[in-house]
Coordinates of N, CA and C in Angstrom, one line a residue:
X82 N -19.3 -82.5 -16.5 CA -18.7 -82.1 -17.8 C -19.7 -82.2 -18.9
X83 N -20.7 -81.7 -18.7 CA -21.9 -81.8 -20.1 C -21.6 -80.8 -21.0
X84 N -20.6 -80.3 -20.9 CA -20.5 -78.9 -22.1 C -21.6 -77.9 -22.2
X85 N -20.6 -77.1 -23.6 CA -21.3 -75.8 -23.5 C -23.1 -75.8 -24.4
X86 N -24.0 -75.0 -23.8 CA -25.1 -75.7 -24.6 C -25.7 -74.0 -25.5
X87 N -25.0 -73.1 -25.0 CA -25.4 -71.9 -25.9 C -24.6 -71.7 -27.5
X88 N -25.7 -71.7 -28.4 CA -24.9 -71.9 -29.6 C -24.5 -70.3 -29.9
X89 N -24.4 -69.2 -29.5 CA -24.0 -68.2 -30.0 C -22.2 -68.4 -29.3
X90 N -22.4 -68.6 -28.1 CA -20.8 -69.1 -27.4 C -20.1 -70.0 -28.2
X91 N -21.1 -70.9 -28.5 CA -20.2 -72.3 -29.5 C -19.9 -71.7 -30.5
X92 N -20.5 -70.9 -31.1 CA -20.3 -70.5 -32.4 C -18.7 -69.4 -32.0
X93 N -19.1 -68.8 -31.2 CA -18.1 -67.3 -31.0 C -17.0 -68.1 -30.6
X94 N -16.8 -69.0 -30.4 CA -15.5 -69.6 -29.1 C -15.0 -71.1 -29.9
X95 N -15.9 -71.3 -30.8 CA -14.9 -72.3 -31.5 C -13.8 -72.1 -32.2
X96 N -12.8 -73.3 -32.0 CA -11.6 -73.1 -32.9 C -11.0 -74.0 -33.7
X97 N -11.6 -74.2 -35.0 CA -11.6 -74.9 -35.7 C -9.7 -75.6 -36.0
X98 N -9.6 -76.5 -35.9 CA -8.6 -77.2 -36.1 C -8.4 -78.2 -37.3
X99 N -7.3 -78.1 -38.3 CA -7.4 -79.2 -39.2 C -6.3 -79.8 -39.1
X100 N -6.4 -81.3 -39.2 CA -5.5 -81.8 -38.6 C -4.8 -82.8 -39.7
X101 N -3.7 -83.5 -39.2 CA -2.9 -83.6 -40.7 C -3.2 -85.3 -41.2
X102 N -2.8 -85.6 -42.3 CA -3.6 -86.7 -43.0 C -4.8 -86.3 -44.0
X103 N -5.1 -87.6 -44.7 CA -6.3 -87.7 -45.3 C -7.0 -88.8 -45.1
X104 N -7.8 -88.6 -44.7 CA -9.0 -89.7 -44.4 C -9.7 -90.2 -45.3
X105 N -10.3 -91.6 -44.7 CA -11.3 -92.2 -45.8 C -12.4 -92.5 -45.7
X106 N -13.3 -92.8 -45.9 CA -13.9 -93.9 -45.2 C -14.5 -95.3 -46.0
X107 N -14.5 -96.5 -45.3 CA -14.2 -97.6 -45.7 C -15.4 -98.2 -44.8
X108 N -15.9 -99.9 -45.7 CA -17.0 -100.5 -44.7 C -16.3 -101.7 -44.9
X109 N -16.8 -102.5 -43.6 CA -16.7 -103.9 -43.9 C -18.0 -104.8 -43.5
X110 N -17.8 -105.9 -44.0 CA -19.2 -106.7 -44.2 C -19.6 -107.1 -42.9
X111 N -20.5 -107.4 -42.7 CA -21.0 -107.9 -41.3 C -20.5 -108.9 -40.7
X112 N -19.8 -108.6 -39.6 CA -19.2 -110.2 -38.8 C -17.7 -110.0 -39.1
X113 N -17.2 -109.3 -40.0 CA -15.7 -108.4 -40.5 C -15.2 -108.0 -39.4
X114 N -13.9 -108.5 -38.7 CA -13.1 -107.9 -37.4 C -12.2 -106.7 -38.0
X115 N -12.2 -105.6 -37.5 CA -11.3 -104.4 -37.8 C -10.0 -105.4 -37.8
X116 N -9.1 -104.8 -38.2 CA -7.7 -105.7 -38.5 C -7.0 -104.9 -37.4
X117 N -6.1 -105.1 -37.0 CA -5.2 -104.4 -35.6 C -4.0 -103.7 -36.4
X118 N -4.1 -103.3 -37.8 CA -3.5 -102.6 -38.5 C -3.8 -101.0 -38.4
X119 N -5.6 -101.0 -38.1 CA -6.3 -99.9 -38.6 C -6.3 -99.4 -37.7
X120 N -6.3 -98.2 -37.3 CA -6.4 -97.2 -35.8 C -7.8 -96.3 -36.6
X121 N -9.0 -96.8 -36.6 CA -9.9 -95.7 -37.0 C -10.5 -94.9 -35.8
X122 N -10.4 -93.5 -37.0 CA -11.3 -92.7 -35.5 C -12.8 -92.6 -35.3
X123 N -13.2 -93.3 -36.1 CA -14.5 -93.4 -36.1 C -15.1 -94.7 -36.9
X124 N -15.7 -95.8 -35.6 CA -16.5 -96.8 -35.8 C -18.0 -97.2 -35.7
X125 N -18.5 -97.4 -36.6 CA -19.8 -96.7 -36.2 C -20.7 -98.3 -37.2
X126 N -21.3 -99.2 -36.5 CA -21.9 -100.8 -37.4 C -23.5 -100.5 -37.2
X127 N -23.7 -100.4 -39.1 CA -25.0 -100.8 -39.3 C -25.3 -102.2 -39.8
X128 N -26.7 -102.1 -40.4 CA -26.8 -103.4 -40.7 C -26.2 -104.2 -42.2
X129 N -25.9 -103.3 -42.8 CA -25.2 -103.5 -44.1 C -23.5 -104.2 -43.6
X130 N -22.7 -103.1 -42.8 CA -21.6 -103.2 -42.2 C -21.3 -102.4 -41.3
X131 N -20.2 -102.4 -41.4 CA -19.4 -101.4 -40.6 C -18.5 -100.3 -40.6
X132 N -18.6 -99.3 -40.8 CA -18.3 -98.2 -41.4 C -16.6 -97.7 -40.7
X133 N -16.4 -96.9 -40.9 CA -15.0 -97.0 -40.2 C -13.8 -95.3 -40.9
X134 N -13.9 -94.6 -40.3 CA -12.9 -93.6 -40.9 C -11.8 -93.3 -40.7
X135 N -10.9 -93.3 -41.2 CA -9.2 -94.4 -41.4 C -8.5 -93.6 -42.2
X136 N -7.5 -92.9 -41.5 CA -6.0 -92.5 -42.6 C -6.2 -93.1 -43.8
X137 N -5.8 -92.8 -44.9 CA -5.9 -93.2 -46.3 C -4.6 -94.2 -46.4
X138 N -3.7 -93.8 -46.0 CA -2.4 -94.6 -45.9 C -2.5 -96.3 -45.0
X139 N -3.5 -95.7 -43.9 CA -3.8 -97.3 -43.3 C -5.2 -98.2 -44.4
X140 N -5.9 -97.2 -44.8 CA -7.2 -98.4 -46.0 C -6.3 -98.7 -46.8
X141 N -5.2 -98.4 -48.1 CA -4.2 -98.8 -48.7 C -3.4 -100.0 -48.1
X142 N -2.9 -100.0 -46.9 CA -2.2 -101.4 -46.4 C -2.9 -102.3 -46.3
X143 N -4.4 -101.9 -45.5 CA -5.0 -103.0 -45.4 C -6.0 -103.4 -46.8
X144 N -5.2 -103.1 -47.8 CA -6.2 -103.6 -49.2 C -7.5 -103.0 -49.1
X145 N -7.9 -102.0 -48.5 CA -9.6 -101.9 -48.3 C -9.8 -100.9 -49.7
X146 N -11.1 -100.9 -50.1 CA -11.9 -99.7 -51.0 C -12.0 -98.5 -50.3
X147 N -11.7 -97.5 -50.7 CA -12.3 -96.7 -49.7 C -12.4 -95.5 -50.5
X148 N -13.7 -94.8 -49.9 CA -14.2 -93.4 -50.9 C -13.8 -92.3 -49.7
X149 N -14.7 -91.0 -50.2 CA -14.3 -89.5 -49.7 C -13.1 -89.5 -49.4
X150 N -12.2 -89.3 -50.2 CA -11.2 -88.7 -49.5 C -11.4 -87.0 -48.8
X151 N -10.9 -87.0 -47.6 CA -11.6 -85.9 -46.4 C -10.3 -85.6 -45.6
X152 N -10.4 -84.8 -45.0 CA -9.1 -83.8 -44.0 C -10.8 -83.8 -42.8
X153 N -10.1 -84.2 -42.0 CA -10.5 -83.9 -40.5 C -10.2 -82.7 -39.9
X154 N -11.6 -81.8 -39.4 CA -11.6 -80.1 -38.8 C -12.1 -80.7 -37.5
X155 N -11.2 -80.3 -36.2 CA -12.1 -80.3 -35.1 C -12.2 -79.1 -34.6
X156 N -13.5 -79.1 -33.8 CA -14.0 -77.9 -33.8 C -14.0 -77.6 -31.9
X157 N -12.7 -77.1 -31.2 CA -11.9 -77.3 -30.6 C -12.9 -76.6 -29.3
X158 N -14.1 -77.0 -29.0 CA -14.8 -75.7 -27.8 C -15.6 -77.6 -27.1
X159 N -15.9 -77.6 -26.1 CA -16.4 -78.6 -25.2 C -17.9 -78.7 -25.5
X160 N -18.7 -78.4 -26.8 CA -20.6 -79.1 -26.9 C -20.7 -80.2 -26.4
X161 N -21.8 -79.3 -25.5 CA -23.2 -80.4 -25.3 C -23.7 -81.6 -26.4
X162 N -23.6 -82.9 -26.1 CA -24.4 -83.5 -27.1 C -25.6 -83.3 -27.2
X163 N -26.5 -82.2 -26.1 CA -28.0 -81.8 -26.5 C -27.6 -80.1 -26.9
X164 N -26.6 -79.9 -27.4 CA -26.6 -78.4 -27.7 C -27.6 -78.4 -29.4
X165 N -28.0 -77.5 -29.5 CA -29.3 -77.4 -30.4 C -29.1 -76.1 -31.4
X166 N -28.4 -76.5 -32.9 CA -28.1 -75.4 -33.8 C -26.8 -75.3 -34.3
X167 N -25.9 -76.3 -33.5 CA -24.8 -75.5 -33.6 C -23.8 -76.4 -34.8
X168 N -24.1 -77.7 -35.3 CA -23.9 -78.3 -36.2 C -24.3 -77.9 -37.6
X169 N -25.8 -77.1 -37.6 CA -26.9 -77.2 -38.1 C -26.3 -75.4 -38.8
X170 N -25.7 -74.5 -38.2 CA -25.1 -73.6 -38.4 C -24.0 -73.6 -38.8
X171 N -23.4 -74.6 -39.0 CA -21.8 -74.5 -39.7 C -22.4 -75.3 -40.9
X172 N -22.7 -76.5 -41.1 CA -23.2 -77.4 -42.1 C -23.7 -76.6 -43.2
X173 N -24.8 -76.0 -42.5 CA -25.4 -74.4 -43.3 C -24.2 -73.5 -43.8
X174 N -23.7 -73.4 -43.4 CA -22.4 -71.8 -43.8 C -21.7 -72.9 -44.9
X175 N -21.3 -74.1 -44.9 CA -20.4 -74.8 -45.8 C -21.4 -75.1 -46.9
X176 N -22.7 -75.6 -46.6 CA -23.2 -76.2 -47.4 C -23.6 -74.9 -49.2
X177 N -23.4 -73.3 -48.4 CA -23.6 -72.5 -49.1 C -22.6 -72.4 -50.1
X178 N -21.3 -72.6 -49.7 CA -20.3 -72.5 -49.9 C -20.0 -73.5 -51.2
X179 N -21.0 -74.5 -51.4 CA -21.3 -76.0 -52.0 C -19.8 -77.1 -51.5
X180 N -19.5 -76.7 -49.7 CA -19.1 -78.2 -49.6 C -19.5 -78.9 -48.8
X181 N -19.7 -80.3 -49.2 CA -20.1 -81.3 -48.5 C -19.4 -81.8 -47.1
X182 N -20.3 -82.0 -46.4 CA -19.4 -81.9 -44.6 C -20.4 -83.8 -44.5
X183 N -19.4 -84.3 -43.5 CA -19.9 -85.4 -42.8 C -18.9 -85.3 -41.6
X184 N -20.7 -84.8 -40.8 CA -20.0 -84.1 -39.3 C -20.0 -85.3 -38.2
X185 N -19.0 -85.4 -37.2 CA -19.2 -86.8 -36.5 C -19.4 -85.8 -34.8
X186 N -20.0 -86.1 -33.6 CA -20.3 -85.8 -32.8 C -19.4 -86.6 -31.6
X187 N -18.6 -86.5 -30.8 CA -18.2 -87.1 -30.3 C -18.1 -86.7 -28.6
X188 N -18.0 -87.6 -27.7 CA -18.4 -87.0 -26.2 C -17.8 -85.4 -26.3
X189 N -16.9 -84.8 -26.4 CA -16.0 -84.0 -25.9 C -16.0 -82.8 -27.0
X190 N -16.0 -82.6 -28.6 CA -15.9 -82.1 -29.8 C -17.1 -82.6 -30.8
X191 N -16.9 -81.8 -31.4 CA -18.0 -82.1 -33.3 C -16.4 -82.3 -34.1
X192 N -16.5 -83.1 -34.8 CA -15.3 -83.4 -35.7 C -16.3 -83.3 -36.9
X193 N -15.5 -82.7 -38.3 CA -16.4 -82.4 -39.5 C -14.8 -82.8 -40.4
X194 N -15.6 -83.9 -41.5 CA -15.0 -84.3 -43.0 C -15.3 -84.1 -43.8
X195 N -14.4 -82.8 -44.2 CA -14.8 -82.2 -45.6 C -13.9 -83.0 -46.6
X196 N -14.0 -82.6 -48.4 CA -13.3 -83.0 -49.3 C -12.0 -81.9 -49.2
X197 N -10.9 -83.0 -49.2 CA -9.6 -83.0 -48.9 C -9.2 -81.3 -49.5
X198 N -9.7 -81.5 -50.7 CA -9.2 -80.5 -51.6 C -10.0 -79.1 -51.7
X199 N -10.7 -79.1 -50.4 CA -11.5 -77.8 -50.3 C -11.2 -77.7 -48.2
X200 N -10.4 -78.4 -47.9 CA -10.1 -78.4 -46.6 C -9.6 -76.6 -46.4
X201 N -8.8 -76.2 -46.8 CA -8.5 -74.7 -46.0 C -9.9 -73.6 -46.5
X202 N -10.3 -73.9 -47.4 CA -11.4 -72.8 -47.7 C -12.2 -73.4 -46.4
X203 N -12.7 -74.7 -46.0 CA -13.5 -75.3 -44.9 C -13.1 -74.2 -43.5
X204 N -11.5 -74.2 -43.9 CA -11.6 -73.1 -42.0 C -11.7 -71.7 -42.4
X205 N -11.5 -71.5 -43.5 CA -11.4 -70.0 -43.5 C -13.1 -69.7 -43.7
X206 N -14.2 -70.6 -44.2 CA -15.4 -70.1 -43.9 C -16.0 -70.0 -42.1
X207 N -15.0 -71.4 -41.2 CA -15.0 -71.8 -40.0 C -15.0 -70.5 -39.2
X208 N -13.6 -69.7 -39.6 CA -13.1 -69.1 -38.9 C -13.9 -67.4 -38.9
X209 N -14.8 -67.2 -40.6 CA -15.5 -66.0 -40.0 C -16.6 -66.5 -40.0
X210 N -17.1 -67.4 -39.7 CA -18.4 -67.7 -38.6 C -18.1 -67.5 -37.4
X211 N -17.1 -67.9 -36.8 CA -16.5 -67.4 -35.4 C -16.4 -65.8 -35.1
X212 N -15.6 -65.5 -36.3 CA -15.2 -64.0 -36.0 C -17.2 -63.3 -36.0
X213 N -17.8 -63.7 -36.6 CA -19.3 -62.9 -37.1 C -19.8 -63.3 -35.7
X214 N -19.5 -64.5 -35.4 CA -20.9 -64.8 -33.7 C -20.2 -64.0 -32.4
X215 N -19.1 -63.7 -32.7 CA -18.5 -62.8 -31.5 C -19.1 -61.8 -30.8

C-alpha cells in the first residue's frame, strides 16, 4: 500500500473534501501531557513545544490559546509519501489565489488548513485543478 506516485493522476483523481468544524492550532510547553479532553488530529513536538490541531470548541474547554482558525480539506486519493509535486501544485494554485494553506501529510491522505473564511473558495480552486489535470 505505498500509494499513488504519478502527480498528474493525483492531481486528476483527487477529491477534495471539507470537513465539518473549525480547527485550531494550539502549543503546549515542553513536558505538557495532552489532556484526555482533546482528540487532536494532528500532534506533532518540537523543541519549543508541542503543537497540536484541535476542534476550536475542544481548545475553548480546555482553556488553551489558540490561533489560525482553519476548516480541514482532505484530499481524498491514496499519495505516496515520496510522491514529488503534488503538494507543491495545489499550495501553488492556493497560494496564487493569496490563501495561506498548512498542508499536513499523513500515511494514507495530504490534509490542508486553510483560513476558515476562505474554506469553499479553497475547493472550488481544488476542484478545477482536478477538472484541468484530467
Amino acid at each position: 500500500m505505498a500509494g499513488e506516485t504519478d502527480l498528474k493522476k493525483l492531481l486528476a483523481t483527487m477529491t477534495p473534501e471539507l470537513l465539518p468544524g473549525v480547527h485550531v492550532f494550539v502549543t503546549l510547553l515542553p513536558g505538557r501531557q495532552v489532556s484526555g479532553t482533546l482528540e487532536p488530529v494532528m500532534l506533532f513536538r518540537e523543541h519549543e513545544g508541542t503543537t497540536l490541531i484541535v476542534l476550536e470548541d475542544q481548545a475553548k474547554a480546555a482553556g488553551l490559546e489558540a490561533t489560525f482558525r482553519c476548516r480541514m480539506i482532505t484530499l481524498n486519493i491514496h499519495s505516496s509519501l515520496e510522491a514529488v509535486g503534488f503538494l507543491a501544485a495545489i499550495t501553488a494554485r492556493l497560494a496564487r489565489a493569496g490563501i495561506g494553506v498548512n498542508p499536513v501529510s499523513a500515511f494514507y491522505h495530504d490534509h490542508l488548513f486553510v483560513p476558515a473564511d476562505r474554506a469553499a473558495e479553497a475547493m472550488e480552486l481544488l476542484r478545477d485543478l482536478a477538472t484541468e489535470s484530467a
